[in-house]
Amino acid sequence: MPLSGCGWEPILPGPAKRTGVQSIIPFIVAAMLGNVVLVFIFGWLWRERRTEWLLWWAVSFASAALRYSLGVADAFQPDSLLIYFLYQLMTAASAVFLLAGTAAFVGRKTPRWGTISVAFGLLWSLVAHTQGVSFALTTAPLFFALAVIMIHAGLVLLKSVDVGMMGRRMAAFGLIAHGLHRFDYPFLRDEVWFQPWGFLLAATCELTMGI
């Protein structure tokens, strides 16, 4: 089954479909590199401070970078169910690790509402994909869960900001903006005109988080 249900491709016939998604590979790579930068930033901060939440966030952004790399792989293997499964799995992993890091930041346990919503979204995306459910319905539960978690993380970070902590404030706004951007994924991801702008917006949010 083609991977248009996972949201990496515009719905185009035959070779045109593969050509269409390959044309936006540079934008996918830009978003991936944004996450790679965040991995190095939070990894370096964790090495310096040995704070648990920094490690969780570094792993979260590493999962997101792997998700984008799978998007590139999907451009060349659009019928691979394995790539589809791994893409959804990395989406879920990035959300759970981000939530775990946010909970560690405030000294609490990872909330069940987050893990349950992500687990449901992951399972639903796999079942819906095999049943030919529409793109929006296939992707909405998992990406809505990711969106809420990112906004939650941004708000938690924003509440911790003291006067003069501009870097943390920028990271918080970047997370919130990126979370809001995730809400449009099920509805705009297959719109060819929006795809480059969507990836560039994601990359901008990610770089803002790294400031």
XYZ file of C-alpha atoms in Angstrom:
211
model
C 0.000 0.000 0.000
C 1.416 3.442 -0.903
C 2.588 5.596 1.955
C 0.382 8.561 1.088
C -1.584 7.618 4.202
C 1.387 8.409 6.431
C 1.572 11.907 5.062
C 4.880 11.926 3.261
C 3.507 12.153 -0.271
C 1.062 14.224 -2.273
C -1.585 12.040 -3.896
C -0.231 11.794 -7.432
C -0.451 8.924 -9.923
C 2.445 6.549 -10.560
C 5.892 8.046 -11.158
C 4.554 11.579 -10.699
C 3.854 10.791 -7.058
C 7.454 9.790 -6.391
C 8.788 12.754 -8.387
C 6.560 15.122 -6.399
C 7.862 14.067 -3.002
C 11.472 13.866 -4.195
C 11.252 17.522 -5.178
C 10.814 18.518 -1.519
C 13.687 16.397 -0.195
C 15.840 19.516 0.415
C 13.120 20.901 2.681
C 12.827 17.602 4.551
C 16.586 17.598 5.024
C 16.463 21.184 6.323
C 13.939 20.175 8.982
C 16.020 17.103 9.833
C 19.150 19.207 10.269
C 17.228 21.499 12.602
C 16.612 18.525 14.869
C 20.216 17.377 14.566
C 21.324 20.799 15.801
C 18.978 20.439 18.773
C 20.409 16.990 19.555
C 23.906 18.459 19.751
C 22.748 21.443 21.810
C 20.796 19.472 24.389
C 23.357 16.676 24.376
C 26.106 19.174 25.137
C 24.010 20.807 27.863
C 23.339 17.400 29.410
C 27.048 16.566 29.339
C 27.822 19.817 31.135
C 24.985 19.746 33.682
C 23.978 16.050 33.934
C 20.335 17.060 34.234
C 17.860 14.308 33.373
C 15.403 16.418 31.403
C 18.108 17.598 29.011
C 18.947 13.982 28.144
C 15.297 13.118 27.515
C 14.907 16.108 25.217
C 18.090 15.246 23.327
C 16.724 11.733 22.714
C 13.373 13.222 21.665
C 14.957 15.420 19.030
C 17.125 12.496 17.880
C 13.912 10.527 17.312
C 12.478 13.442 15.350
C 15.621 13.610 13.207
C 15.271 9.906 12.460
C 11.642 10.527 11.511
C 12.702 13.074 8.903
C 15.384 10.716 7.582
C 12.664 8.126 7.093
C 10.766 10.739 5.108
C 13.706 10.915 2.736
C 13.802 7.114 2.520
C 10.078 7.077 1.771
C 10.670 9.307 -1.256
C 12.568 6.412 -2.829
C 10.579 3.519 -1.325
C 6.987 4.824 -1.139
C 5.454 1.352 -0.845
C 7.506 0.176 2.130
C 5.356 -0.721 5.112
C 8.513 -0.971 7.219
C 9.404 2.659 6.553
C 5.835 3.674 7.349
C 5.876 1.777 10.650
C 9.274 3.174 11.666
C 8.173 6.706 10.782
C 5.104 6.430 13.001
C 7.181 4.830 15.757
C 9.725 7.688 15.703
C 6.878 10.200 15.839
C 5.506 8.493 18.941
C 8.969 8.172 20.496
C 9.759 11.854 20.025
C 6.500 12.765 21.762
C 6.968 10.404 24.724
C 10.599 11.397 25.312
C 9.707 15.088 25.137
C 6.933 14.523 27.674
C 9.267 12.533 29.943
C 11.819 15.336 29.820
C 9.177 17.934 30.624
C 8.018 15.878 33.613
C 11.617 15.496 34.811
C 12.106 19.243 34.459
C 9.340 19.929 36.982
C 10.221 16.923 39.169
C 7.173 14.829 38.373
C 6.408 11.455 36.823
C 5.553 11.242 33.142
C 1.781 11.871 32.966
C -0.339 8.944 31.842
C -2.540 11.080 29.622
C 0.415 11.691 27.351
C 1.631 8.123 27.011
C -1.907 6.787 26.560
C -2.784 9.336 23.873
C 0.463 8.659 22.005
C 0.007 4.876 22.238
C -3.540 5.195 20.914
C -2.408 7.482 18.111
C 0.342 5.071 17.093
C -1.925 2.031 17.100
C -4.661 3.913 15.256
C -2.269 5.133 12.546
C -1.156 1.572 11.842
C -4.667 0.110 11.733
C -6.123 3.006 9.750
C -3.318 2.827 7.210
C -3.986 -0.837 6.447
C -7.721 -0.151 6.140
C -7.357 2.702 3.658
C -8.737 5.384 5.989
C -8.355 8.965 4.792
C -5.049 10.734 5.372
C -6.471 13.248 7.844
C -8.148 10.604 9.999
C -5.104 8.344 9.833
C -2.649 10.943 11.102
C -4.782 13.181 13.334
C -4.702 11.240 16.656
C -0.922 10.794 16.775
C -0.008 14.255 15.539
C -2.606 15.942 17.729
C -1.046 14.143 20.713
C 2.396 15.339 19.599
C 1.061 18.888 19.192
C -0.440 18.976 22.685
C 2.749 17.588 24.239
C 4.918 20.183 22.488
C 2.659 23.025 23.588
C 2.576 21.606 27.112
C 6.383 21.452 27.165
C 6.618 25.025 25.922
C 4.218 26.318 28.556
C 6.063 24.480 31.340
C 9.342 25.938 30.126
C 7.835 29.406 29.820
C 6.559 29.346 33.404
C 10.070 28.587 34.613
C 11.600 31.617 32.934
C 13.112 34.253 35.196
C 13.914 37.804 34.206
C 16.764 37.867 31.703
C 16.466 34.192 30.627
C 15.936 35.045 26.968
C 17.288 31.729 25.668
C 14.803 29.654 27.628
C 11.977 32.005 26.625
C 12.851 31.598 22.935
C 12.947 27.816 23.319
C 9.514 27.901 24.936
C 8.013 29.989 22.140
C 9.632 27.711 19.573
C 8.049 24.646 21.176
C 4.620 26.272 21.333
C 4.797 27.455 17.721
C 5.976 24.028 16.578
C 3.162 22.377 18.503
C 0.584 24.621 16.851
C 2.148 23.791 13.486
C 1.645 20.078 14.180
C -2.119 20.606 14.295
C -2.190 21.491 10.594
C -0.288 18.360 9.559
C -3.307 16.086 8.921
C -5.021 18.738 6.812
C -2.172 20.379 4.877
C 0.568 17.766 4.615
C -0.711 16.429 1.285
C -1.194 19.909 -0.169
C 1.681 20.227 -2.638
C 1.823 24.023 -2.422
C 2.197 23.921 1.383
C 4.780 21.149 1.728
C 7.953 23.271 1.338
C 6.577 25.979 3.610
C 5.586 23.406 6.214
C 9.086 21.974 6.402
C 10.681 25.424 6.463
C 8.340 26.478 9.265
C 9.274 23.358 11.221
C 12.985 24.029 10.689
C 12.539 27.643 11.836
C 10.764 26.547 15.025
C 13.489 24.002 15.731
C 16.274 26.527 15.279
C 14.386 28.931 17.553
C 14.346 26.225 20.227
C 18.119 25.961 19.937
C 18.828 29.649 20.535
